[in-house]
PDB file of C-alpha atoms in Angstrom:
ATOM      1  CA  MET A 264     132.789  93.633  98.105  1.00 92.00           C
ATOM      2  CA  ASP A 265     133.629  95.613 101.442  1.00 95.00           C
ATOM      3  CA  ILE A 266     129.848  96.573 101.826  1.00 96.00           C
ATOM      4  CA  SER A 267     130.503  99.228 104.893  1.00 95.00           C
ATOM      5  CA  ALA A 268     133.209 100.985 102.102  1.00 97.00           C
ATOM      6  CA  LEU A 269     130.220 101.008  99.750  1.00 97.00           C
ATOM      7  CA  GLN A 270     127.727 102.674 101.858  1.00 97.00           C
ATOM      8  CA  GLN A 271     130.142 104.980 103.050  1.00 97.00           C
ATOM      9  CA  ARG A 272     130.381 106.264  99.403  1.00 97.00           C
ATOM     10  CA  LEU A 273     127.115 106.221  98.794  1.00 97.00           C
ATOM     11  CA  ARG A 274     126.868 108.573 101.906  1.00 97.00           C
ATOM     12  CA  ARG A 275     128.906 111.113 100.894  1.00 97.00           C
ATOM     13  CA  PHE A 276     127.555 110.745  97.090  1.00 97.00           C
ATOM     14  CA  ALA A 277     124.403 111.920  98.526  1.00 97.00           C
ATOM     15  CA  ASN A 278     125.723 114.351 100.858  1.00 97.00           C
ATOM     16  CA  GLU A 279     127.409 116.096  98.255  1.00 98.00           C
ATOM     17  CA  ARG A 280     124.499 116.466  96.203  1.00 98.00           C
ATOM     18  CA  ASP A 281     122.135 117.246  99.028  1.00 97.00           C
ATOM     19  CA  TRP A 282     120.123 114.510  98.951  1.00 96.00           C
ATOM     20  CA  GLN A 283     119.576 113.461 102.881  1.00 93.00           C
ATOM     21  CA  PRO A 284     116.079 114.116 102.815  1.00 94.00           C
ATOM     22  CA  TYR A 285     115.200 112.084 100.425  1.00 95.00           C
ATOM     23  CA  GLN A 286     117.211 108.904 101.380  1.00 95.00           C
ATOM     24  CA  THR A 287     114.898 107.333 103.283  1.00 96.00           C
ATOM     25  CA  PRO A 288     114.025 103.774 103.219  1.00 97.00           C
ATOM     26  CA  LYS A 289     110.694 103.944 101.900  1.00 97.00           C
ATOM     27  CA  ASN A 290     111.762 106.354  98.937  1.00 98.00           C
ATOM     28  CA  LEU A 291     114.889 104.302  98.657  1.00 98.00           C
ATOM     29  CA  ALA A 292     113.065 100.908  98.247  1.00 98.00           C
ATOM     30  CA  MET A 293     110.268 102.606  96.084  1.00 98.00           C
ATOM     31  CA  ALA A 294     113.224 103.826  93.330  1.00 98.00           C
ATOM     32  CA  MET A 295     114.630  99.925  93.722  1.00 98.00           C
ATOM     33  CA  THR A 296     111.472  98.304  92.274  1.00 98.00           C
ATOM     34  CA  VAL A 297     111.683 100.518  89.473  1.00 98.00           C
ATOM     35  CA  GLU A 298     115.007  99.594  89.064  1.00 97.00           C
ATOM     36  CA  ALA A 299     114.227  95.981  89.437  1.00 98.00           C
ATOM     37  CA  ALA A 300     111.239  96.611  86.794  1.00 98.00           C
ATOM     38  CA  GLU A 301     114.278  98.356  84.294  1.00 97.00           C
ATOM     39  CA  LEU A 302     116.500  94.545  85.126  1.00 97.00           C
ATOM     40  CA  LEU A 303     113.122  92.518  84.106  1.00 97.00           C
ATOM     41  CA  GLU A 304     112.365  94.971  80.960  1.00 97.00           C
ATOM     42  CA  ILE A 305     115.668  93.189  79.830  1.00 97.00           C
ATOM     43  CA  PHE A 306     114.306  89.568  80.165  1.00 97.00           C
ATOM     44  CA  GLN A 307     110.058  90.659  78.963  1.00 97.00           C
ATOM     45  CA  TRP A 308     110.189  89.106  75.502  1.00 97.00           C
ATOM     46  CA  LEU A 309     113.150  87.104  75.707  1.00 97.00           C
ATOM     47  CA  THR A 310     112.801  83.114  75.623  1.00 97.00           C
ATOM     48  CA  PRO A 311     114.269  81.390  78.187  1.00 97.00           C
ATOM     49  CA  GLU A 312     117.185  80.215  76.338  1.00 97.00           C
ATOM     50  CA  GLN A 313     117.547  83.125  75.134  1.00 97.00           C
ATOM     51  CA  SER A 314     117.662  84.532  78.456  1.00 97.00           C
ATOM     52  CA  LEU A 315     120.853  82.859  79.341  1.00 97.00           C
ATOM     53  CA  SER A 316     122.888  83.601  76.257  1.00 97.00           C
ATOM     54  CA  LEU A 317     122.705  87.557  75.811  1.00 98.00           C
ATOM     55  CA  ASP A 318     124.989  89.475  73.992  1.00 97.00           C
ATOM     56  CA  GLU A 319     127.828  91.709  75.041  1.00 98.00           C
ATOM     57  CA  ASP A 320     125.471  94.688  75.143  1.00 97.00           C
ATOM     58  CA  GLN A 321     122.473  93.443  76.922  1.00 97.00           C
ATOM     59  CA  ARG A 322     124.964  91.711  79.361  1.00 98.00           C
ATOM     60  CA  ARG A 323     126.443  95.112  79.735  1.00 98.00           C
ATOM     61  CA  HIS A 324     122.737  96.806  80.503  1.00 98.00           C
ATOM     62  CA  LEU A 325     122.111  93.916  82.864  1.00 98.00           C
ATOM     63  CA  GLY A 326     125.494  94.991  84.332  1.00 98.00           C
ATOM     64  CA  GLU A 327     124.106  98.280  85.038  1.00 98.00           C
ATOM     65  CA  GLU A 328     120.079  97.585  85.633  1.00 98.00           C
ATOM     66  CA  LEU A 329     121.730  94.790  88.241  1.00 98.00           C
ATOM     67  CA  SER A 330     124.275  97.939  89.864  1.00 98.00           C
ATOM     68  CA  ASP A 331     121.067 100.396  90.768  1.00 98.00           C
ATOM     69  CA  VAL A 332     118.700  97.402  92.046  1.00 98.00           C
ATOM     70  CA  LEU A 333     122.375  96.295  94.707  1.00 98.00           C
ATOM     71  CA  LEU A 334     123.271 100.144  95.603  1.00 98.00           C
ATOM     72  CA  TYR A 335     119.801 100.875  96.720  1.00 98.00           C
ATOM     73  CA  LEU A 336     119.521  97.768  98.467  1.00 98.00           C
ATOM     74  CA  VAL A 337     122.342  98.980 100.457  1.00 98.00           C
ATOM     75  CA  GLN A 338     120.916 102.180 100.801  1.00 98.00           C
ATOM     76  CA  ILE A 339     117.729 100.812 102.131  1.00 98.00           C
ATOM     77  CA  ALA A 340     119.784  98.518 104.939  1.00 98.00           C
ATOM     78  CA  ASP A 341     122.337 101.279 105.860  1.00 97.00           C
ATOM     79  CA  HIS A 342     119.119 104.049 106.207  1.00 96.00           C
ATOM     80  CA  GLY A 343     117.102 101.018 108.177  1.00 96.00           C
ATOM     81  CA  GLY A 344     120.044 100.097 110.478  1.00 96.00           C
ATOM     82  CA  VAL A 345     120.391  96.434 109.101  1.00 97.00           C
ATOM     83  CA  GLU A 346     123.727  94.734 108.820  1.00 96.00           C
ATOM     84  CA  LEU A 347     123.698  92.995 105.801  1.00 96.00           C
ATOM     85  CA  GLU A 348     126.340  90.778 105.644  1.00 95.00           C
ATOM     86  CA  ALA A 349     124.832  89.318 108.921  1.00 97.00           C
ATOM     87  CA  ALA A 350     121.199  89.104 107.744  1.00 97.00           C
ATOM     88  CA  VAL A 351     122.505  87.682 104.557  1.00 97.00           C
ATOM     89  CA  GLU A 352     124.023  84.755 106.482  1.00 97.00           C
ATOM     90  CA  ARG A 353     120.789  84.586 109.083  1.00 98.00           C
ATOM     91  CA  LYS A 354     118.755  83.660 106.043  1.00 98.00           C
ATOM     92  CA  LEU A 355     121.046  81.634 104.189  1.00 97.00           C
ATOM     93  CA  ALA A 356     120.947  79.470 107.309  1.00 97.00           C
ATOM     94  CA  MET A 357     117.352  79.939 107.518  1.00 98.00           C
ATOM     95  CA  ASN A 358     116.649  78.640 104.445  1.00 98.00           C
ATOM     96  CA  ALA A 359     118.958  75.737 104.957  1.00 96.00           C
ATOM     97  CA  ILE A 360     116.774  74.449 106.945  1.00 96.00           C
ATOM     98  CA  LYS A 361     113.374  75.673 105.488  1.00 96.00           C
ATOM     99  CA  HIS A 362     114.871  73.928 102.554  1.00 96.00           C
ATOM    100  CA  PRO A 363     116.996  71.161 103.338  1.00 94.00           C
ATOM    101  CA  PRO A 364     118.572  68.947 100.554  1.00 94.00           C
ATOM    102  CA  LYS A 365     116.836  66.312  98.952  1.00 91.00           C
ATOM    103  CA  GLN A 366     117.812  62.624 100.425  1.00 87.00           C
ATOM    104  CA  SER A 367     118.860  60.203  98.272  1.00 78.00           C
TER     105      SER A 367
END
């Protein structure tokens, strides 16, 4: 996935609808949390085992909600001036130091 290209598409989409005044990191983060709650709703009353074996409709719905969260996340990074790929690499490196593999 080309994050920069996706950000450009999302900017164009928002511009075509005159959404720019609303596309602030704060508003986007709030919208993302709403979508994250919709993601949680899919699993709300499932057992751990059921959550691992979703049917086709549930997987489609899961994909839609994951996409919503991802799209907002990408927009937050864009409007917040965060180079998302570099931030992810830094965070993975930090996590590797903070959580080293178990020694046998």
